[in-house]
Amino acid sequence: ERDALAYSIRKHSAILSAVRRMPPELWNEIFKSASFAAPPWSLGLVCRSWRNVALANPYLWSYINAGPR
């Protein structure tokens, strides 16, 4: 089982590597299109780089629906 997990990690590490190299400008565009699906603070919970991009993107914070209360 350990060998299978190690193989799976090696197999998917290339995908993760490409995602980690994406420039913040591209993440901004992706977050803009997803801004209505998730509040901006939830994007910042994924990882440090997503948090930095979400906090620096004024578009994400231009409208926040706080609900009926």
PDB file of N, CA and C in Angstrom:
ATOM      1  N   GLU A   1       0.836  -1.195   0.000  1.00  0.00           N
ATOM      2  CA  GLU A   1       0.000   0.000   0.000  1.00  0.00           C
ATOM      3  C   GLU A   1       0.879   1.256   0.000  1.00  0.00           C
ATOM      4  N   ARG A   2       1.958   1.192   0.747  1.00  0.00           N
ATOM      5  CA  ARG A   2       2.867   2.340   0.802  1.00  0.00           C
ATOM      6  C   ARG A   2       3.470   2.615  -0.573  1.00  0.00           C
ATOM      7  N   ASP A   3       3.826   1.564  -1.285  1.00  0.00           N
ATOM      8  CA  ASP A   3       4.381   1.729  -2.636  1.00  0.00           C
ATOM      9  C   ASP A   3       3.348   2.338  -3.583  1.00  0.00           C
ATOM     10  N   ALA A   4       2.105   1.920  -3.441  1.00  0.00           N
ATOM     11  CA  ALA A   4       1.039   2.466  -4.288  1.00  0.00           C
ATOM     12  C   ALA A   4       0.845   3.948  -4.018  1.00  0.00           C
ATOM     13  N   LEU A   5       0.899   4.340  -2.747  1.00  0.00           N
ATOM     14  CA  LEU A   5       0.761   5.760  -2.399  1.00  0.00           C
ATOM     15  C   LEU A   5       1.952   6.572  -2.917  1.00  0.00           C
ATOM     16  N   ALA A   6       3.134   6.035  -2.789  1.00  0.00           N
ATOM     17  CA  ALA A   6       4.326   6.731  -3.290  1.00  0.00           C
ATOM     18  C   ALA A   6       4.255   6.906  -4.795  1.00  0.00           C
ATOM     19  N   TYR A   7       3.797   5.880  -5.489  1.00  0.00           N
ATOM     20  CA  TYR A   7       3.634   5.975  -6.940  1.00  0.00           C
ATOM     21  C   TYR A   7       2.613   7.052  -7.305  1.00  0.00           C
ATOM     22  N   SER A   8       1.516   7.092  -6.574  1.00  0.00           N
ATOM     23  CA  SER A   8       0.477   8.091  -6.844  1.00  0.00           C
ATOM     24  C   SER A   8       1.003   9.502  -6.616  1.00  0.00           C
ATOM     25  N   ILE A   9       1.785   9.686  -5.585  1.00  0.00           N
ATOM     26  CA  ILE A   9       2.368  11.006  -5.302  1.00  0.00           C
ATOM     27  C   ILE A   9       3.309  11.425  -6.426  1.00  0.00           C
ATOM     28  N   ARG A  10       4.165  10.513  -6.862  1.00  0.00           N
ATOM     29  CA  ARG A  10       5.088  10.831  -7.967  1.00  0.00           C
ATOM     30  C   ARG A  10       4.321  11.142  -9.243  1.00  0.00           C
ATOM     31  N   LYS A  11       3.267  10.392  -9.479  1.00  0.00           N
ATOM     32  CA  LYS A  11       2.480  10.565 -10.702  1.00  0.00           C
ATOM     33  C   LYS A  11       1.804  11.932 -10.754  1.00  0.00           C
ATOM     34  N   HIS A  12       1.353  12.426  -9.616  1.00  0.00           N
ATOM     35  CA  HIS A  12       0.619  13.694  -9.584  1.00  0.00           C
ATOM     36  C   HIS A  12       1.486  14.895  -9.228  1.00  0.00           C
ATOM     37  N   SER A  13       2.736  14.692  -8.906  1.00  0.00           N
ATOM     38  CA  SER A  13       3.588  15.816  -8.519  1.00  0.00           C
ATOM     39  C   SER A  13       3.817  16.784  -9.672  1.00  0.00           C
ATOM     40  N   ALA A  14       3.835  16.304 -10.891  1.00  0.00           N
ATOM     41  CA  ALA A  14       4.015  17.194 -12.044  1.00  0.00           C
ATOM     42  C   ALA A  14       2.841  18.149 -12.191  1.00  0.00           C
ATOM     43  N   ILE A  15       1.651  17.678 -11.929  1.00  0.00           N
ATOM     44  CA  ILE A  15       0.466  18.536 -12.006  1.00  0.00           C
ATOM     45  C   ILE A  15       0.552  19.620 -10.942  1.00  0.00           C
ATOM     46  N   LEU A  16       0.878  19.234  -9.722  1.00  0.00           N
ATOM     47  CA  LEU A  16       0.982  20.211  -8.642  1.00  0.00           C
ATOM     48  C   LEU A  16       2.079  21.223  -8.909  1.00  0.00           C
ATOM     49  N   SER A  17       3.165  20.781  -9.486  1.00  0.00           N
ATOM     50  CA  SER A  17       4.257  21.675  -9.799  1.00  0.00           C
ATOM     51  C   SER A  17       3.804  22.767 -10.769  1.00  0.00           C
ATOM     52  N   ALA A  18       3.060  22.411 -11.786  1.00  0.00           N
ATOM     53  CA  ALA A  18       2.573  23.390 -12.762  1.00  0.00           C
ATOM     54  C   ALA A  18       1.612  24.383 -12.115  1.00  0.00           C
ATOM     55  N   VAL A  19       0.771  23.911 -11.234  1.00  0.00           N
ATOM     56  CA  VAL A  19      -0.186  24.796 -10.564  1.00  0.00           C
ATOM     57  C   VAL A  19       0.539  25.785  -9.662  1.00  0.00           C
ATOM     58  N   ARG A  20       1.570  25.338  -9.014  1.00  0.00           N
ATOM     59  CA  ARG A  20       2.315  26.221  -8.111  1.00  0.00           C
ATOM     60  C   ARG A  20       3.093  27.300  -8.861  1.00  0.00           C
ATOM     61  N   ARG A  21       3.382  27.073 -10.134  1.00  0.00           N
ATOM     62  CA  ARG A  21       4.130  28.057 -10.926  1.00  0.00           C
ATOM     63  C   ARG A  21       3.234  29.061 -11.634  1.00  0.00           C
ATOM     64  N   MET A  22       1.932  28.942 -11.492  1.00  0.00           N
ATOM     65  CA  MET A  22       1.023  29.872 -12.171  1.00  0.00           C
ATOM     66  C   MET A  22       1.210  31.274 -11.605  1.00  0.00           C
ATOM     67  N   PRO A  23       1.256  32.278 -12.457  1.00  0.00           N
ATOM     68  CA  PRO A  23       1.440  33.652 -11.981  1.00  0.00           C
ATOM     69  C   PRO A  23       0.184  34.163 -11.258  1.00  0.00           C
ATOM     70  N   PRO A  24       0.358  35.074 -10.316  1.00  0.00           N
ATOM     71  CA  PRO A  24      -0.783  35.617  -9.570  1.00  0.00           C
ATOM     72  C   PRO A  24      -1.835  36.266 -10.466  1.00  0.00           C
ATOM     73  N   GLU A  25      -1.409  36.847 -11.594  1.00  0.00           N
ATOM     74  CA  GLU A  25      -2.371  37.479 -12.497  1.00  0.00           C
ATOM     75  C   GLU A  25      -3.376  36.468 -13.037  1.00  0.00           C
ATOM     76  N   LEU A  26      -2.924  35.278 -13.311  1.00  0.00           N
ATOM     77  CA  LEU A  26      -3.819  34.230 -13.796  1.00  0.00           C
ATOM     78  C   LEU A  26      -4.773  33.787 -12.688  1.00  0.00           C
ATOM     79  N   TRP A  27      -4.248  33.660 -11.463  1.00  0.00           N
ATOM     80  CA  TRP A  27      -5.133  33.323 -10.333  1.00  0.00           C
ATOM     81  C   TRP A  27      -6.191  34.408 -10.140  1.00  0.00           C
ATOM     82  N   ASN A  28      -5.811  35.680 -10.340  1.00  0.00           N
ATOM     83  CA  ASN A  28      -6.792  36.771 -10.220  1.00  0.00           C
ATOM     84  C   ASN A  28      -7.952  36.567 -11.182  1.00  0.00           C
ATOM     85  N   GLU A  29      -7.649  36.237 -12.413  1.00  0.00           N
ATOM     86  CA  GLU A  29      -8.707  36.023 -13.405  1.00  0.00           C
ATOM     87  C   GLU A  29      -9.580  34.818 -13.035  1.00  0.00           C
ATOM     88  N   ILE A  30      -8.966  33.772 -12.562  1.00  0.00           N
ATOM     89  CA  ILE A  30      -9.733  32.594 -12.151  1.00  0.00           C
ATOM     90  C   ILE A  30     -10.627  32.937 -10.958  1.00  0.00           C
ATOM     91  N   PHE A  31     -10.082  33.656  -9.998  1.00  0.00           N
ATOM     92  CA  PHE A  31     -10.868  34.021  -8.818  1.00  0.00           C
ATOM     93  C   PHE A  31     -12.007  34.963  -9.166  1.00  0.00           C
ATOM     94  N   LYS A  32     -11.799  35.846 -10.127  1.00  0.00           N
ATOM     95  CA  LYS A  32     -12.887  36.740 -10.539  1.00  0.00           C
ATOM     96  C   LYS A  32     -14.069  35.945 -11.070  1.00  0.00           C
ATOM     97  N   SER A  33     -13.807  34.920 -11.839  1.00  0.00           N
ATOM     98  CA  SER A  33     -14.907  34.135 -12.390  1.00  0.00           C
ATOM     99  C   SER A  33     -15.553  33.248 -11.338  1.00  0.00           C
ATOM    100  N   ALA A  34     -14.848  32.965 -10.266  1.00  0.00           N
ATOM    101  CA  ALA A  34     -15.395  32.117  -9.202  1.00  0.00           C
ATOM    102  C   ALA A  34     -15.866  32.927  -8.006  1.00  0.00           C
ATOM    103  N   SER A  35     -15.816  34.252  -8.094  1.00  0.00           N
ATOM    104  CA  SER A  35     -16.089  35.068  -6.915  1.00  0.00           C
ATOM    105  C   SER A  35     -17.518  34.938  -6.407  1.00  0.00           C
ATOM    106  N   PHE A  36     -18.448  34.599  -7.263  1.00  0.00           N
ATOM    107  CA  PHE A  36     -19.820  34.466  -6.801  1.00  0.00           C
ATOM    108  C   PHE A  36     -20.095  33.082  -6.220  1.00  0.00           C
ATOM    109  N   ALA A  37     -19.230  32.138  -6.498  1.00  0.00           N
ATOM    110  CA  ALA A  37     -19.403  30.778  -5.984  1.00  0.00           C
ATOM    111  C   ALA A  37     -18.862  30.650  -4.562  1.00  0.00           C
ATOM    112  N   ALA A  38     -17.891  31.463  -4.204  1.00  0.00           N
ATOM    113  CA  ALA A  38     -17.291  31.352  -2.878  1.00  0.00           C
ATOM    114  C   ALA A  38     -16.909  32.740  -2.386  1.00  0.00           C
ATOM    115  N   PRO A  39     -17.076  33.002  -1.102  1.00  0.00           N
ATOM    116  CA  PRO A  39     -16.639  34.303  -0.578  1.00  0.00           C
ATOM    117  C   PRO A  39     -15.115  34.400  -0.625  1.00  0.00           C
ATOM    118  N   PRO A  40     -14.584  35.618  -0.708  1.00  0.00           N
ATOM    119  CA  PRO A  40     -13.144  35.768  -0.883  1.00  0.00           C
ATOM    120  C   PRO A  40     -12.328  35.182   0.268  1.00  0.00           C
ATOM    121  N   TRP A  41     -12.844  35.219   1.479  1.00  0.00           N
ATOM    122  CA  TRP A  41     -12.073  34.683   2.597  1.00  0.00           C
ATOM    123  C   TRP A  41     -11.930  33.160   2.511  1.00  0.00           C
ATOM    124  N   SER A  42     -12.854  32.480   1.837  1.00  0.00           N
ATOM    125  CA  SER A  42     -12.725  31.023   1.703  1.00  0.00           C
ATOM    126  C   SER A  42     -11.594  30.658   0.737  1.00  0.00           C
ATOM    127  N   LEU A  43     -11.318  31.501  -0.247  1.00  0.00           N
ATOM    128  CA  LEU A  43     -10.202  31.250  -1.154  1.00  0.00           C
ATOM    129  C   LEU A  43      -8.878  31.315  -0.402  1.00  0.00           C
ATOM    130  N   GLY A  44      -8.810  32.184   0.582  1.00  0.00           N
ATOM    131  CA  GLY A  44      -7.594  32.333   1.368  1.00  0.00           C
ATOM    132  C   GLY A  44      -7.312  31.188   2.310  1.00  0.00           C
ATOM    133  N   LEU A  45      -8.251  30.286   2.461  1.00  0.00           N
ATOM    134  CA  LEU A  45      -8.045  29.143   3.348  1.00  0.00           C
ATOM    135  C   LEU A  45      -7.315  27.989   2.671  1.00  0.00           C
ATOM    136  N   VAL A  46      -7.144  28.055   1.366  1.00  0.00           N
ATOM    137  CA  VAL A  46      -6.537  26.948   0.627  1.00  0.00           C
ATOM    138  C   VAL A  46      -5.031  26.875   0.874  1.00  0.00           C
ATOM    139  N   CYS A  47      -4.334  27.962   0.641  1.00  0.00           N
ATOM    140  CA  CYS A  47      -2.885  27.986   0.865  1.00  0.00           C
ATOM    141  C   CYS A  47      -2.432  29.444   0.949  1.00  0.00           C
ATOM    142  N   ARG A  48      -1.185  29.637   1.297  1.00  0.00           N
ATOM    143  CA  ARG A  48      -0.653  30.986   1.490  1.00  0.00           C
ATOM    144  C   ARG A  48      -0.686  31.810   0.207  1.00  0.00           C
ATOM    145  N   SER A  49      -0.334  31.204  -0.922  1.00  0.00           N
ATOM    146  CA  SER A  49      -0.316  31.981  -2.166  1.00  0.00           C
ATOM    147  C   SER A  49      -1.726  32.388  -2.578  1.00  0.00           C
ATOM    148  N   TRP A  50      -2.717  31.502  -2.385  1.00  0.00           N
ATOM    149  CA  TRP A  50      -4.104  31.871  -2.706  1.00  0.00           C
ATOM    150  C   TRP A  50      -4.567  32.985  -1.771  1.00  0.00           C
ATOM    151  N   ARG A  51      -4.180  32.912  -0.517  1.00  0.00           N
ATOM    152  CA  ARG A  51      -4.560  33.955   0.437  1.00  0.00           C
ATOM    153  C   ARG A  51      -3.998  35.304   0.001  1.00  0.00           C
ATOM    154  N   ASN A  52      -2.732  35.337  -0.371  1.00  0.00           N
ATOM    155  CA  ASN A  52      -2.103  36.588  -0.807  1.00  0.00           C
ATOM    156  C   ASN A  52      -2.791  37.163  -2.040  1.00  0.00           C
ATOM    157  N   VAL A  53      -3.114  36.302  -2.991  1.00  0.00           N
ATOM    158  CA  VAL A  53      -3.782  36.755  -4.211  1.00  0.00           C
ATOM    159  C   VAL A  53      -5.187  37.258  -3.892  1.00  0.00           C
ATOM    160  N   ALA A  54      -5.928  36.523  -3.077  1.00  0.00           N
ATOM    161  CA  ALA A  54      -7.302  36.914  -2.738  1.00  0.00           C
ATOM    162  C   ALA A  54      -7.330  38.230  -1.968  1.00  0.00           C
ATOM    163  N   LEU A  55      -6.415  38.414  -1.027  1.00  0.00           N
ATOM    164  CA  LEU A  55      -6.386  39.649  -0.248  1.00  0.00           C
ATOM    165  C   LEU A  55      -5.984  40.854  -1.091  1.00  0.00           C
ATOM    166  N   ALA A  56      -5.166  40.642  -2.101  1.00  0.00           N
ATOM    167  CA  ALA A  56      -4.681  41.740  -2.939  1.00  0.00           C
ATOM    168  C   ALA A  56      -5.606  42.071  -4.104  1.00  0.00           C
ATOM    169  N   ASN A  57      -6.669  41.313  -4.285  1.00  0.00           N
ATOM    170  CA  ASN A  57      -7.563  41.513  -5.424  1.00  0.00           C
ATOM    171  C   ASN A  57      -8.790  42.318  -4.995  1.00  0.00           C
ATOM    172  N   PRO A  58      -8.845  43.622  -5.289  1.00  0.00           N
ATOM    173  CA  PRO A  58      -9.969  44.447  -4.843  1.00  0.00           C
ATOM    174  C   PRO A  58     -11.305  44.033  -5.459  1.00  0.00           C
ATOM    175  N   TYR A  59     -11.273  43.430  -6.632  1.00  0.00           N
ATOM    176  CA  TYR A  59     -12.516  43.002  -7.275  1.00  0.00           C
ATOM    177  C   TYR A  59     -13.270  42.001  -6.401  1.00  0.00           C
ATOM    178  N   LEU A  60     -12.532  41.096  -5.770  1.00  0.00           N
ATOM    179  CA  LEU A  60     -13.175  40.088  -4.930  1.00  0.00           C
ATOM    180  C   LEU A  60     -13.882  40.694  -3.723  1.00  0.00           C
ATOM    181  N   TRP A  61     -13.380  41.829  -3.268  1.00  0.00           N
ATOM    182  CA  TRP A  61     -13.928  42.446  -2.062  1.00  0.00           C
ATOM    183  C   TRP A  61     -14.898  43.581  -2.367  1.00  0.00           C
ATOM    184  N   SER A  62     -15.213  43.809  -3.652  1.00  0.00           N
ATOM    185  CA  SER A  62     -16.092  44.914  -4.015  1.00  0.00           C
ATOM    186  C   SER A  62     -17.545  44.656  -3.659  1.00  0.00           C
ATOM    187  N   TYR A  63     -17.939  43.397  -3.519  1.00  0.00           N
ATOM    188  CA  TYR A  63     -19.315  43.068  -3.141  1.00  0.00           C
ATOM    189  C   TYR A  63     -19.302  41.798  -2.307  1.00  0.00           C
ATOM    190  N   ILE A  64     -19.797  41.905  -1.096  1.00  0.00           N
ATOM    191  CA  ILE A  64     -19.892  40.738  -0.220  1.00  0.00           C
ATOM    192  C   ILE A  64     -21.333  40.642   0.259  1.00  0.00           C
ATOM    193  N   ASN A  65     -21.967  39.524  -0.013  1.00  0.00           N
ATOM    194  CA  ASN A  65     -23.331  39.285   0.425  1.00  0.00           C
ATOM    195  C   ASN A  65     -23.306  38.690   1.822  1.00  0.00           C
ATOM    196  N   ALA A  66     -23.812  39.452   2.787  1.00  0.00           N
ATOM    197  CA  ALA A  66     -23.774  38.999   4.185  1.00  0.00           C
ATOM    198  C   ALA A  66     -25.052  38.238   4.555  1.00  0.00           C
ATOM    199  N   GLY A  67     -25.955  38.086   3.630  1.00  0.00           N
ATOM    200  CA  GLY A  67     -27.187  37.336   3.921  1.00  0.00           C
ATOM    201  C   GLY A  67     -28.291  38.241   4.446  1.00  0.00           C
ATOM    202  N   PRO A  68     -29.410  37.643   4.877  1.00  0.00           N
ATOM    203  CA  PRO A  68     -30.578  38.437   5.259  1.00  0.00           C
ATOM    204  C   PRO A  68     -30.464  39.130   6.612  1.00  0.00           C
ATOM    205  N   ARG A  69     -29.491  38.778   7.433  1.00  0.00           N
ATOM    206  CA  ARG A  69     -29.411  39.390   8.769  1.00  0.00           C
ATOM    207  C   ARG A  69     -29.021  40.803   8.686  1.00  0.00           C
TER     208      ARG A  69
END
